Short mmCIF file of C-alpha atoms in Angstrom, two decimals:
data_model
loop_
_atom_site.label_atom_id
_atom_site.label_comp_id
_atom_site.label_asym_id
_atom_site.label_seq_id
_atom_site.Cartn_x
_atom_site.Cartn_y
_atom_site.Cartn_z
CA UNK F 65 95.11 99.71 120.93
CA UNK F 66 98.19 99.02 119.40
CA UNK F 67 98.49 97.36 116.14
CA UNK F 68 100.12 94.70 114.99
CA UNK F 69 104.06 95.08 115.22
CA UNK F 70 106.46 93.07 113.64
CA UNK F 71 110.53 93.05 114.19
CA UNK F 72 112.65 93.80 112.62
CA UNK F 73 111.19 95.91 109.73
CA UNK F 74 114.36 95.18 107.63
CA UNK F 75 116.86 92.34 106.99
CA UNK F 76 119.58 91.37 104.86
CA UNK F 77 121.10 87.86 104.95
CA UNK F 78 123.14 85.92 102.67
CA UNK F 79 122.23 82.52 101.22
CA UNK F 80 122.60 79.56 103.84
CA UNK F 81 121.88 81.90 106.77
CA UNK F 82 118.87 81.39 109.15
CA UNK F 83 116.61 84.25 110.06
CA UNK F 84 113.98 84.72 112.71
CA UNK F 85 111.48 87.12 112.40
CA UNK F 86 109.14 88.49 115.44
CA UNK F 87 105.27 89.52 115.88
CA UNK F 88 103.33 90.79 118.33
CA UNK F 89 99.61 90.84 117.97
CA UNK F 90 96.69 92.78 118.97
CA UNK F 91 96.05 92.72 122.73
CA UNK F 92 93.56 90.09 122.92
CA UNK F 93 94.26 88.42 120.00
CA UNK F 94 95.16 84.65 119.83
CA UNK F 95 95.36 83.87 116.56
CA UNK F 96 98.55 85.00 114.25
CA UNK F 97 99.10 84.33 110.59
CA UNK F 98 101.93 84.70 108.51
CA UNK F 99 102.10 85.29 104.86
CA UNK F 100 104.78 85.71 102.56
CA UNK F 101 104.39 88.51 99.40
CA UNK F 102 106.48 88.70 96.17
CA UNK F 103 106.01 90.28 93.06
CA UNK F 104 105.86 87.37 91.35
CA UNK F 105 103.70 85.05 93.75
CA UNK F 106 101.70 87.60 95.70
CA UNK F 107 100.18 86.93 98.89
CA UNK F 108 100.73 82.95 99.91
CA UNK F 109 99.71 81.84 103.11
CA UNK F 110 102.57 80.32 105.40
CA UNK F 111 100.97 79.17 108.63
CA UNK F 112 98.51 80.15 111.00
CA UNK F 113 98.91 79.80 115.21
CA UNK F 114 96.24 79.49 117.77
CA UNK F 115 96.50 78.96 121.28
CA UNK F 116 100.37 78.40 120.92
CA UNK F 117 99.16 75.43 118.31
CA UNK F 118 99.87 75.28 114.57
CA UNK F 119 96.23 75.06 113.07
CA UNK F 120 96.79 75.62 109.12
CA UNK F 121 99.75 75.47 107.20
CA UNK F 122 100.46 76.51 103.35
CA UNK F 123 102.65 74.67 100.97
CA UNK F 124 106.01 76.01 102.19
CA UNK F 125 109.00 73.63 102.37
CA UNK F 126 110.12 72.77 106.01
CA UNK F 127 113.04 75.20 106.21
CA UNK F 128 109.84 77.43 106.90
CA UNK F 129 108.88 77.05 110.36
CA UNK F 130 107.16 78.93 113.18
CA UNK F 131 105.76 79.08 116.84
CA UNK F 132 103.77 81.10 119.00
CA UNK F 133 103.99 81.46 122.74
CA UNK F 134 101.85 81.74 125.83
CA UNK F 135 101.65 85.43 125.30
CA UNK F 136 100.65 85.08 121.66
CA UNK F 137 103.83 86.57 120.38
CA UNK F 138 104.44 84.73 117.35
CA UNK F 139 108.07 83.70 115.48
CA UNK F 140 108.75 82.27 112.03
CA UNK F 141 112.11 81.01 111.16
CA UNK F 142 113.64 80.38 107.91
CA UNK F 143 116.59 78.30 107.83
CA UNK F 144 119.25 77.77 104.82
CA UNK F 145 118.24 80.91 102.74
CA UNK F 146 117.66 80.84 99.12
CA UNK F 147 117.65 84.00 96.69
CA UNK F 148 114.13 83.27 96.17
CA UNK F 149 112.99 83.96 100.09
CA UNK F 150 113.69 87.55 99.31
CA UNK F 151 110.06 88.89 100.41
CA UNK F 152 108.07 90.87 102.48
CA UNK F 153 106.94 88.81 105.49
CA UNK F 154 103.52 89.72 106.90
CA UNK F 155 102.02 88.78 110.07
CA UNK F 156 98.41 89.29 110.94
CA UNK F 157 96.63 88.76 114.04
CA UNK F 158 92.99 87.76 114.07
CA UNK F 159 89.76 88.04 116.16
CA UNK F 160 86.10 86.67 115.01
CA UNK F 161 87.74 85.97 111.57
CA UNK F 162 89.09 89.28 110.38
CA UNK F 163 92.83 89.43 110.01
CA UNK F 164 95.01 92.75 110.98
CA UNK F 165 98.16 92.98 109.26
CA UNK F 166 101.45 94.49 110.62
CA UNK F 167 103.70 96.70 108.52
CA UNK F 168 105.89 93.49 107.57
CA UNK F 169 109.49 92.59 107.54
CA UNK F 170 111.49 93.21 104.31
CA UNK F 171 113.97 90.19 104.04
CA UNK F 172 116.49 90.76 101.19
CA UNK F 173 118.63 87.41 100.56
CA UNK F 174 121.86 87.80 98.95
CA UNK B 127 88.76 75.43 98.59
CA UNK B 128 87.84 78.94 98.28
CA UNK B 129 89.46 81.09 95.71
CA UNK B 130 89.26 84.75 94.69
CA UNK B 131 89.78 86.25 91.24
CA UNK B 132 90.59 89.77 90.48
CA UNK B 133 90.41 90.23 87.15
CA UNK B 134 91.95 93.60 86.54
CA UNK B 135 95.68 94.17 87.44
CA UNK B 136 95.93 97.58 87.10
CA UNK B 137 93.41 100.60 86.91
CA UNK B 138 93.79 104.18 86.18
CA UNK B 139 91.13 106.92 87.07
CA UNK B 140 91.30 110.42 87.05
CA UNK B 141 90.90 111.92 90.58
CA UNK B 142 87.09 112.77 91.25
CA UNK B 143 86.00 110.43 89.18
CA UNK B 144 84.08 107.06 90.48
CA UNK B 145 85.88 103.48 91.23
CA UNK B 146 84.69 100.13 91.05
CA UNK B 147 87.34 97.04 91.60
CA UNK B 148 85.75 93.85 90.55
CA UNK B 149 86.38 90.57 92.75
CA UNK B 150 84.95 87.22 92.21
CA UNK B 151 85.07 84.44 94.70
CA UNK B 152 84.41 80.74 94.29
CA UNK B 153 83.55 78.90 97.63
CA UNK B 154 80.49 76.44 98.47
CA UNK B 155 79.09 77.91 101.05
CA UNK B 156 78.52 81.64 102.48
CA UNK B 157 81.96 83.22 102.43
CA UNK B 158 83.62 85.89 104.82
CA UNK B 159 84.57 88.56 102.51
CA UNK B 160 87.00 91.67 102.72
CA UNK B 161 89.09 94.20 100.98
CA UNK B 162 92.35 95.09 102.03
CA UNK B 163 94.39 98.10 100.83
CA UNK B 164 98.41 98.29 100.73
CA UNK B 165 100.45 101.44 100.28
CA UNK B 166 103.96 100.78 98.67
CA UNK B 167 106.14 99.11 101.33
CA UNK B 168 103.51 98.53 104.27
CA UNK B 169 101.22 96.51 105.46
CA UNK B 170 97.54 95.39 104.59
CA UNK B 171 94.83 97.80 105.99
CA UNK B 172 91.23 96.39 106.32
CA UNK B 173 88.95 98.68 104.08
CA UNK B 174 85.91 96.64 104.90
CA UNK B 175 83.95 93.12 105.45
CA UNK B 176 81.09 91.40 104.79
CA UNK B 177 80.10 88.42 106.94
CA UNK B 178 75.94 88.41 106.51
CA UNK B 179 73.11 90.33 106.43
CA UNK B 180 72.76 93.87 104.45
CA UNK B 181 74.81 93.24 101.13
CA UNK B 182 75.77 96.59 100.94
CA UNK B 183 78.49 97.22 103.40
CA UNK B 184 80.80 100.58 104.29
CA UNK B 185 84.07 100.83 105.39
CA UNK B 186 86.64 103.36 105.72
CA UNK B 187 87.78 106.09 103.60
CA UNK B 188 84.47 106.47 101.83
CA UNK B 189 84.83 102.74 100.57
CA UNK B 190 81.74 100.74 99.79
CA UNK B 191 81.13 96.92 98.57
CA UNK B 192 78.38 94.85 97.55
CA UNK B 193 77.87 91.21 97.79
CA UNK B 194 76.07 89.62 94.82
CA UNK B 195 75.70 85.91 95.60
CA UNK B 196 74.19 85.31 92.24
CA UNK B 197 77.17 86.54 90.41
CA UNK B 198 79.76 85.28 92.93
CA UNK B 199 80.95 88.82 93.43
CA UNK B 200 82.14 91.68 96.09
CA UNK B 201 83.14 94.71 94.06
CA UNK B 202 84.52 97.35 95.71
CA UNK B 203 83.21 101.39 94.80
CA UNK B 204 84.09 105.03 95.57
CA UNK B 205 82.00 107.69 94.09
CA UNK B 206 84.72 110.28 94.06
CA UNK B 207 88.63 109.02 94.04
CA UNK B 208 91.17 111.05 95.83
CA UNK B 209 95.06 111.04 95.04
CA UNK B 210 96.16 109.71 98.53
CA UNK B 211 93.56 106.40 97.30
CA UNK B 212 96.17 105.27 94.81
CA UNK B 213 97.53 101.85 96.09
CA UNK B 214 97.40 98.28 95.71
CA UNK B 215 94.09 96.70 96.74
CA UNK B 216 93.24 92.99 97.71
CA UNK B 217 90.11 91.12 97.70
CA UNK B 218 89.84 87.89 100.14
CA UNK B 219 87.65 85.12 101.01
CA UNK B 220 87.53 83.45 104.00
CA UNK B 221 86.27 79.95 104.82
CA UNK B 222 86.18 80.20 108.85
CA UNK B 223 89.21 79.18 110.93
CA UNK B 224 91.13 82.22 109.94
CA UNK B 225 91.32 80.08 106.24
CA UNK B 226 91.71 83.17 104.05
CA UNK B 227 92.51 83.38 100.24
CA UNK B 228 93.79 86.60 98.81
CA UNK B 229 93.48 87.59 95.24
CA UNK B 230 96.05 88.87 92.93
CA UNK B 231 95.33 92.40 93.89
CA UNK B 232 94.76 95.54 91.67
CA UNK B 233 96.81 98.58 91.52
CA UNK B 234 95.24 101.63 91.75
CA UNK B 235 96.92 105.06 89.56
CA UNK B 236 95.28 108.18 90.02
CA UNK B 237 95.62 110.71 87.42
CA UNK B 238 95.60 114.33 88.58
#
């Protein structure tokens, strides 16, 4: 089975712009979670979607949003980018309480 | 809510030496426990997991971990470290419904 894929792998944006990241889960996985990873804060949970519904949400501002489509693919959007949003964004799909991670999208905000 | 502590930020071991990475969790019920490994710039790879049953679990790449309920610990071990094991290791605890918390990570350096 193919693993979790994330696109794009790298992104450079400027402050104030918005960005959309995409995640395709492992076939058959209905849950997708998103994490932000930075050297200072470590791995922080953003949100989780299951069957197109947000089931869990972390402690991030409303600028961070997501959605899930009927084929379980998920997107996350960050509006009005700030310098502090520079991070590795990881997506994980899960089945039976086990999460499998994609390679991440490296976002740099200038 | 559940939480995880990895007391060691950085560990250095010689190639061929044994390794133990510590993980302590806080959770009221029997947790789901995981160890992941991350190479620089990459995603996290699942090494092993514990849900129930035998408290000594075997994983990939020769790793194993032992769940000790009395100590709220889930330490990761490897009898002989290889240079390719240099990476960052994350312990995680799940409470169900994919509600997971990760530790801060332990960076492993392997000396030749």
